[in-house]
PDB file of C-alpha atoms in Angstrom:
ATOM      1  CA  MET V   1      18.548   2.840  14.348  1.00 37.00           C
ATOM      2  CA  PHE V   2      17.414   5.988  16.142  1.00 34.00           C
ATOM      3  CA  LYS V   3      14.491   6.491  13.781  1.00 41.00           C
ATOM      4  CA  LEU V   4      13.248   2.956  14.366  1.00 37.00           C
ATOM      5  CA  LYS V   5      13.413   3.306  18.144  1.00 40.00           C
ATOM      6  CA  LYS V   6      11.654   6.650  17.966  1.00 39.00           C
ATOM      7  CA  ALA V   7       8.880   5.194  15.779  1.00 37.00           C
ATOM      8  CA  VAL V   8       8.489   2.223  18.119  1.00 39.00           C
ATOM      9  CA  CYS V   9       8.194   4.581  21.088  1.00 38.00           C
ATOM     10  CA  ILE V  10       5.584   6.687  19.327  1.00 40.00           C
ATOM     11  CA  ILE V  11       3.551   3.626  18.360  1.00 42.00           C
ATOM     12  CA  ALA V  12       3.809   2.216  21.895  1.00 42.00           C
ATOM     13  CA  ALA V  13       2.682   5.537  23.380  1.00 43.00           C
ATOM     14  CA  ALA V  14      -0.248   5.741  20.982  1.00 44.00           C
ATOM     15  CA  ALA V  15      -1.283   2.176  21.798  1.00 44.00           C
ATOM     16  CA  ALA V  16      -1.071   2.881  25.514  1.00 46.00           C
ATOM     17  CA  GLY V  17      -3.164   6.007  25.055  1.00 48.00           C
ATOM     18  CA  CYS V  18      -5.786   4.069  23.120  1.00 46.00           C
ATOM     19  CA  ALA V  19      -5.871   1.377  25.794  1.00 47.00           C
ATOM     20  CA  MET V  20      -6.725   3.980  28.436  1.00 47.00           C
ATOM     21  CA  PHE V  21      -9.908   4.839  26.570  1.00 46.00           C
ATOM     22  CA  ALA V  22     -10.870   1.311  25.531  1.00 49.00           C
ATOM     23  CA  SER V  23     -13.893   1.271  27.823  1.00 52.00           C
ATOM     24  CA  CYS V  24     -15.256   4.611  26.576  1.00 50.00           C
ATOM     25  CA  ASP V  25     -18.329   4.672  24.373  1.00 55.00           C
ATOM     26  CA  THR V  26     -17.291   6.129  21.031  1.00 56.00           C
ATOM     27  CA  ASN V  27     -20.713   5.910  19.360  1.00 64.00           C
ATOM     28  CA  GLU V  28     -19.057   4.491  16.252  1.00 70.00           C
ATOM     29  CA  ALA V  29     -20.943   2.111  14.015  1.00 70.00           C
ATOM     30  CA  PRO V  30     -19.424  -1.355  13.758  1.00 74.00           C
ATOM     31  CA  ALA V  31     -17.369  -2.042  10.671  1.00 68.00           C
ATOM     32  CA  PRO V  32     -19.419  -3.586   7.870  1.00 71.00           C
ATOM     33  CA  GLU V  33     -18.867  -7.227   7.094  1.00 74.00           C
ATOM     34  CA  THR V  34     -16.709  -7.764   4.074  1.00 70.00           C
ATOM     35  CA  THR V  35     -16.966 -10.510   1.532  1.00 77.00           C
ATOM     36  CA  GLY V  36     -15.357 -11.170  -1.793  1.00 86.00           C
ATOM     37  CA  SER V  37     -11.909 -11.812  -3.085  1.00 91.00           C
ATOM     38  CA  PHE V  38      -8.589 -10.168  -2.299  1.00 93.00           C
ATOM     39  CA  ARG V  39      -5.318 -10.671  -4.121  1.00 93.00           C
ATOM     40  CA  SER V  40      -1.906  -9.179  -3.488  1.00 93.00           C
ATOM     41  CA  THR V  41       0.902  -9.400  -6.017  1.00 93.00           C
ATOM     42  CA  VAL V  42       4.489  -8.284  -5.543  1.00 91.00           C
ATOM     43  CA  LEU V  43       6.106  -7.425  -8.854  1.00 88.00           C
ATOM     44  CA  LYS V  44       9.869  -7.776  -8.616  1.00 81.00           C
ATOM     45  CA  CYS V  45      11.400  -4.921 -10.561  1.00 73.00           C
ATOM     46  CA  GLY V  46      15.182  -5.276 -10.357  1.00 71.00           C
ATOM     47  CA  LYS V  47      16.154  -4.050  -6.904  1.00 76.00           C
ATOM     48  CA  ALA V  48      12.745  -2.475  -6.455  1.00 81.00           C
ATOM     49  CA  ASP V  49       9.211  -3.730  -5.944  1.00 82.00           C
ATOM     50  CA  ALA V  50       5.714  -2.709  -6.919  1.00 90.00           C
ATOM     51  CA  ILE V  51       2.791  -4.139  -4.974  1.00 92.00           C
ATOM     52  CA  VAL V  52      -0.686  -4.519  -6.454  1.00 94.00           C
ATOM     53  CA  LEU V  53      -3.639  -5.061  -4.099  1.00 95.00           C
ATOM     54  CA  GLU V  54      -6.892  -6.093  -5.755  1.00 95.00           C
ATOM     55  CA  THR V  55     -10.446  -6.653  -4.624  1.00 93.00           C
ATOM     56  CA  GLU V  56     -13.431  -7.313  -6.833  1.00 89.00           C
ATOM     57  CA  ASN V  57     -13.995  -3.583  -7.312  1.00 90.00           C
ATOM     58  CA  HIS V  58     -10.783  -1.757  -6.473  1.00 94.00           C
ATOM     59  CA  THR V  59      -7.071  -1.707  -7.202  1.00 96.00           C
ATOM     60  CA  VAL V  60      -4.282  -0.201  -5.108  1.00 96.00           C
ATOM     61  CA  LEU V  61      -0.717   0.177  -6.355  1.00 93.00           C
ATOM     62  CA  ILE V  62       2.087   0.640  -3.826  1.00 92.00           C
ATOM     63  CA  ASP V  63       5.320   1.912  -5.365  1.00 89.00           C
ATOM     64  CA  THR V  64       6.201   1.578  -9.035  1.00 89.00           C
ATOM     65  CA  GLY V  65       9.797   0.381  -9.228  1.00 84.00           C
ATOM     66  CA  GLU V  66      12.503   2.217 -11.128  1.00 86.00           C
ATOM     67  CA  SER V  67      12.023   4.357 -14.240  1.00 85.00           C
ATOM     68  CA  THR V  68      12.519   1.346 -16.519  1.00 86.00           C
ATOM     69  CA  ASP V  69       9.888  -0.679 -14.613  1.00 85.00           C
ATOM     70  CA  GLY V  70       6.784   1.325 -15.512  1.00 87.00           C
ATOM     71  CA  ASP V  71       6.122  -0.831 -18.574  1.00 90.00           C
ATOM     72  CA  LYS V  72       6.321  -4.018 -16.458  1.00 88.00           C
ATOM     73  CA  VAL V  73       3.736  -2.642 -14.055  1.00 90.00           C
ATOM     74  CA  LEU V  74       1.446  -1.570 -16.903  1.00 93.00           C
ATOM     75  CA  GLU V  75       1.826  -4.969 -18.561  1.00 93.00           C
ATOM     76  CA  TYR V  76       0.766  -6.742 -15.351  1.00 93.00           C
ATOM     77  CA  LEU V  77      -2.243  -4.450 -14.957  1.00 94.00           C
ATOM     78  CA  SER V  78      -3.268  -4.914 -18.590  1.00 95.00           C
ATOM     79  CA  ASP V  79      -2.789  -8.694 -18.512  1.00 96.00           C
ATOM     80  CA  ASN V  80      -5.088  -8.868 -15.491  1.00 94.00           C
ATOM     81  CA  GLY V  81      -7.838  -6.694 -16.946  1.00 94.00           C
ATOM     82  CA  ILE V  82      -7.071  -3.714 -14.721  1.00 94.00           C
ATOM     83  CA  ASP V  83      -7.561  -0.423 -16.533  1.00 93.00           C
ATOM     84  CA  TYR V  84      -7.940   1.818 -13.492  1.00 93.00           C
ATOM     85  CA  VAL V  85      -5.960   2.200 -10.261  1.00 95.00           C
ATOM     86  CA  ASP V  86      -8.033   3.619  -7.402  1.00 96.00           C
ATOM     87  CA  TYR V  87      -5.100   4.557  -5.184  1.00 96.00           C
ATOM     88  CA  LEU V  88      -1.385   4.952  -5.812  1.00 92.00           C
ATOM     89  CA  PHE V  89       0.832   5.028  -2.729  1.00 92.00           C
ATOM     90  CA  ILE V  90       4.471   6.017  -3.060  1.00 91.00           C
ATOM     91  CA  THR V  91       6.204   5.043   0.177  1.00 88.00           C
ATOM     92  CA  HIS V  92       9.045   7.516  -0.377  1.00 84.00           C
ATOM     93  CA  PHE V  93      10.666   9.353  -3.232  1.00 82.00           C
ATOM     94  CA  ASP V  94      13.765   7.259  -3.917  1.00 81.00           C
ATOM     95  CA  GLN V  95      13.929   6.348  -7.606  1.00 77.00           C
ATOM     96  CA  ASP V  96      13.474   2.631  -6.923  1.00 75.00           C
ATOM     97  CA  HIS V  97      10.021   3.398  -5.488  1.00 75.00           C
ATOM     98  CA  VAL V  98       8.722   6.240  -7.624  1.00 81.00           C
ATOM     99  CA  GLY V  99      10.656   5.898 -10.896  1.00 84.00           C
ATOM    100  CA  GLY V 100       8.030   3.890 -12.798  1.00 81.00           C
ATOM    101  CA  ALA V 101       5.108   6.150 -11.828  1.00 83.00           C
ATOM    102  CA  PRO V 102       5.118   8.365 -14.952  1.00 81.00           C
TER     103      PRO V 102
END
């Protein structure tokens, strides 16, 4: 529980710090408008998950399940015409998150 409280405190402090400078001119360009499709799919892999985020032009894979789940992830990608993953995020290195990556 300590880690959660610490993270909440850090996020709250960062938000408060950002709020102090909300009226400052940052000279940043506005974010471009986005159009198109977005799909998120959670692949249930035993006790683990793999999450696929897709737009018209890009694919992101978050976690890959356990070592026996790599084929399931590849099958989903293949069945949906995805032959390239732009970004792979591994949230942490427990086997139920990173095992299917190879």
